[in-house]
mmCIF file of C-alpha atoms and ligand atoms in Angstrom:
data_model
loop_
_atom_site.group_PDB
_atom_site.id
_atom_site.type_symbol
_atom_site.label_atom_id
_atom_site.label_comp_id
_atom_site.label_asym_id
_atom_site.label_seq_id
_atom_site.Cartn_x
_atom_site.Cartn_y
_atom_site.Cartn_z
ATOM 1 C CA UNK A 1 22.043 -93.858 -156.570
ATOM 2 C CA UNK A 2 25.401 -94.503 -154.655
ATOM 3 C CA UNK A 3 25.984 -98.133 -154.262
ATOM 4 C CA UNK A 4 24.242 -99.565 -150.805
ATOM 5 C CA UNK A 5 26.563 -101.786 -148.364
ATOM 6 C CA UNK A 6 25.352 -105.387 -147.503
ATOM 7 C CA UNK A 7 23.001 -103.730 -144.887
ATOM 8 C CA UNK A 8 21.624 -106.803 -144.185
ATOM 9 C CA UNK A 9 25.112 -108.740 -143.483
ATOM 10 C CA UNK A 10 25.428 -106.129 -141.182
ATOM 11 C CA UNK A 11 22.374 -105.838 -139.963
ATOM 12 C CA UNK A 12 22.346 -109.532 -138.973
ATOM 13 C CA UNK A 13 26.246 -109.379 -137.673
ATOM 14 C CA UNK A 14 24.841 -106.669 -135.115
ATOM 15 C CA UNK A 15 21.802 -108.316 -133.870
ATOM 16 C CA UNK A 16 23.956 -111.547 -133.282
ATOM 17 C CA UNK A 17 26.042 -109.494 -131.164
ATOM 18 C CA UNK A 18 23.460 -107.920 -129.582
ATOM 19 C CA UNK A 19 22.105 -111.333 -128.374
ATOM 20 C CA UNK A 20 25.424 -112.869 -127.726
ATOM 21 C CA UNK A 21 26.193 -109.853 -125.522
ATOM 22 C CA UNK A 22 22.660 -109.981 -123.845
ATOM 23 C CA UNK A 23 23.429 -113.518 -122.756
ATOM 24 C CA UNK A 24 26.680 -112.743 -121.419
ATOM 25 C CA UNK A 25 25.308 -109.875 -119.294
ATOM 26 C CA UNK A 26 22.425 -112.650 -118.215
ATOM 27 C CA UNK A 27 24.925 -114.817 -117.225
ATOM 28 C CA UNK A 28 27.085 -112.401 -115.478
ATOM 29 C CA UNK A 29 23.871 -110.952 -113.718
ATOM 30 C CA UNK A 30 23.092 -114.761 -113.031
ATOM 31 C CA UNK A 31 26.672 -115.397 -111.599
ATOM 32 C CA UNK A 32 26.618 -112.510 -109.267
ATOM 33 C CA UNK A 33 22.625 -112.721 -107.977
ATOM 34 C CA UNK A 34 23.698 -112.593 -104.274
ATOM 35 C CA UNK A 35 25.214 -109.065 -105.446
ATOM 36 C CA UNK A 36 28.676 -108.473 -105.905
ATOM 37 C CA UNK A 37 30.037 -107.072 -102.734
ATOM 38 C CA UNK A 38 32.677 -104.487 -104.550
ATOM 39 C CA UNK A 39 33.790 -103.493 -101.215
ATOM 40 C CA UNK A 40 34.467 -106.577 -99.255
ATOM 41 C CA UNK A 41 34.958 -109.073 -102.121
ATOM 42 C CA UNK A 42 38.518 -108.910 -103.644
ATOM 43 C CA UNK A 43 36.638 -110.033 -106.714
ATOM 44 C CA UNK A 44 33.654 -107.863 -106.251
ATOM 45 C CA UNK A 45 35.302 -104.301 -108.446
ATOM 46 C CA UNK A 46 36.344 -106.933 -110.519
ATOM 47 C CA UNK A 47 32.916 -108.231 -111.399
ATOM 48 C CA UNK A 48 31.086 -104.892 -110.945
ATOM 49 C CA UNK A 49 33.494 -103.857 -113.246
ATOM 50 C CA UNK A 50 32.782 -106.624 -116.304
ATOM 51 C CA UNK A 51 29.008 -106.215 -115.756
ATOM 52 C CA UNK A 52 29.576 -102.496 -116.288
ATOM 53 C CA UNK A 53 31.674 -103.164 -119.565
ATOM 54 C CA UNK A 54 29.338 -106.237 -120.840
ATOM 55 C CA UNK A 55 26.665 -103.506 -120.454
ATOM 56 C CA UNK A 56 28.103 -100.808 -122.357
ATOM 57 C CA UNK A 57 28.349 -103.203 -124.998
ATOM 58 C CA UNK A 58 25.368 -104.623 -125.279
ATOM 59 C CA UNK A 59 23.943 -100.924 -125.413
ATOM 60 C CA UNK A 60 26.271 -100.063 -128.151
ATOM 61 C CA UNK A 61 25.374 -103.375 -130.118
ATOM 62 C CA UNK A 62 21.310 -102.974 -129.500
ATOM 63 C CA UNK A 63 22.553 -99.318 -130.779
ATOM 64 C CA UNK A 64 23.670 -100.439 -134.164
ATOM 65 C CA UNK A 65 20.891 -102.697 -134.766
ATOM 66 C CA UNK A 66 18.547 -99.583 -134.318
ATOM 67 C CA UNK A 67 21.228 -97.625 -136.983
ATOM 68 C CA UNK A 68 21.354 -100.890 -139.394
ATOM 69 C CA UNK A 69 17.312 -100.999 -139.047
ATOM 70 C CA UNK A 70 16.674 -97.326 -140.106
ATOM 71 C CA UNK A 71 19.324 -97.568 -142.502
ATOM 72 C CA UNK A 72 17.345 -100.396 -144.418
ATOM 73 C CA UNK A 73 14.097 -98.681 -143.873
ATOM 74 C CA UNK A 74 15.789 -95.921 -145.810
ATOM 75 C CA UNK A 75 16.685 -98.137 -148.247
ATOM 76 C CA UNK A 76 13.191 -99.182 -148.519
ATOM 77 C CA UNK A 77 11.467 -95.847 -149.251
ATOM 78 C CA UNK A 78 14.751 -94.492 -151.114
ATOM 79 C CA UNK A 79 16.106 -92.019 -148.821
ATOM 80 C CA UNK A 80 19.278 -94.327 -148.394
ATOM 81 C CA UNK A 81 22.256 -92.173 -148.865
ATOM 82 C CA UNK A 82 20.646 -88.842 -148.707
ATOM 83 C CA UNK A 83 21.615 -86.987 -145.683
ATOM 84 C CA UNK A 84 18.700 -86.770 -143.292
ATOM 85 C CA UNK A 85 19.944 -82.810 -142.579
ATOM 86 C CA UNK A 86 20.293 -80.774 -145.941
ATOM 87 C CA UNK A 87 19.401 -83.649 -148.729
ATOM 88 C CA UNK A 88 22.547 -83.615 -150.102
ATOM 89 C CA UNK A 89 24.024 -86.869 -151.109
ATOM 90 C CA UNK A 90 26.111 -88.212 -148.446
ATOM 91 C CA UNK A 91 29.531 -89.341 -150.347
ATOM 92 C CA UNK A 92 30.060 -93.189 -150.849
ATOM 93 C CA UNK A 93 33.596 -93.000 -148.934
ATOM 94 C CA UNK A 94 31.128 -92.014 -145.861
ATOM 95 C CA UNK A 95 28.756 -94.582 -146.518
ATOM 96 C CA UNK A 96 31.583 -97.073 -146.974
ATOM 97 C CA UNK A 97 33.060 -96.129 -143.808
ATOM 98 C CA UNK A 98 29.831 -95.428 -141.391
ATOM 99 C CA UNK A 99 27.338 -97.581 -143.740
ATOM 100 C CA UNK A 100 24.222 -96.540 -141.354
ATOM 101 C CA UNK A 101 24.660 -92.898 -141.238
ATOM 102 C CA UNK A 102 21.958 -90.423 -142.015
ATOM 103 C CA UNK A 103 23.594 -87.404 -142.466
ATOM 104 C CA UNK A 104 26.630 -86.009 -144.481
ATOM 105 C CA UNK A 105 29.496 -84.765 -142.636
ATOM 106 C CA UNK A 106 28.537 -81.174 -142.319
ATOM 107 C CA UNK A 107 25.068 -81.886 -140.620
ATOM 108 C CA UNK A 108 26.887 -84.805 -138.403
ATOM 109 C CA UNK A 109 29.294 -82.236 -136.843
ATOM 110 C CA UNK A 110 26.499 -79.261 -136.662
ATOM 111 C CA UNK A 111 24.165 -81.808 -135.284
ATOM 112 C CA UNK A 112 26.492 -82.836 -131.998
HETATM 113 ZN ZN1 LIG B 201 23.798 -82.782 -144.689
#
């Protein structure tokens, strides 16, 4: 049984970004209700462009929060640190490094 990160540290880091980043993009959506005029504003690729990157974040945060979720499901039912792929043991360096993954390195590269 390799030894399991603090899933739930990280699991409750990522949802707190997740939320902080979903009330940024609120606010930023809130800021710019009359639209953001990107080609007449001098401002408006500006603020098209930090709503775009706010997004992207927030998407990559609700992301991890899935990952972290699974990842303690797997814990749950024991699966935790067997890759998802070929059932091989996924190392500990992995897990160390990419604590949510599901699959070894061999099945992550054959599954992209
Ligand atoms: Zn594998």
């Amino acid at each position: 049984m390799p030894t399991t990160p603090d899933l739930a540290s990280l699991l409750a880091a990522a949802r707190q970004r997740a939320v902080d980043l979903g009330l940024e993009l609120r606010d930023l959506k809130t800021a710019t209700a009359d639209g953001p005029d990107d080609e007449h504003d001098p401002e408006g690729a500006t603020i098209g462009f930090e709503r775009a990157r706010v997004a992207g974040m927030f998407e990559r945060a609700c992301a991890e929060v899935s990952a972290f979720e699974a990842a303690t499901r797997r814990v749950r039912n024991g699966t935790y640190g067997h890759c998802a792929g070929c059932g091989q043991s996924v190392p500990v360096e992995r897990l160390e490094a990419l604590p949510a993954t599901d699959r070894c390195v061999a099945c992550a590269y054959s599954a992209d």
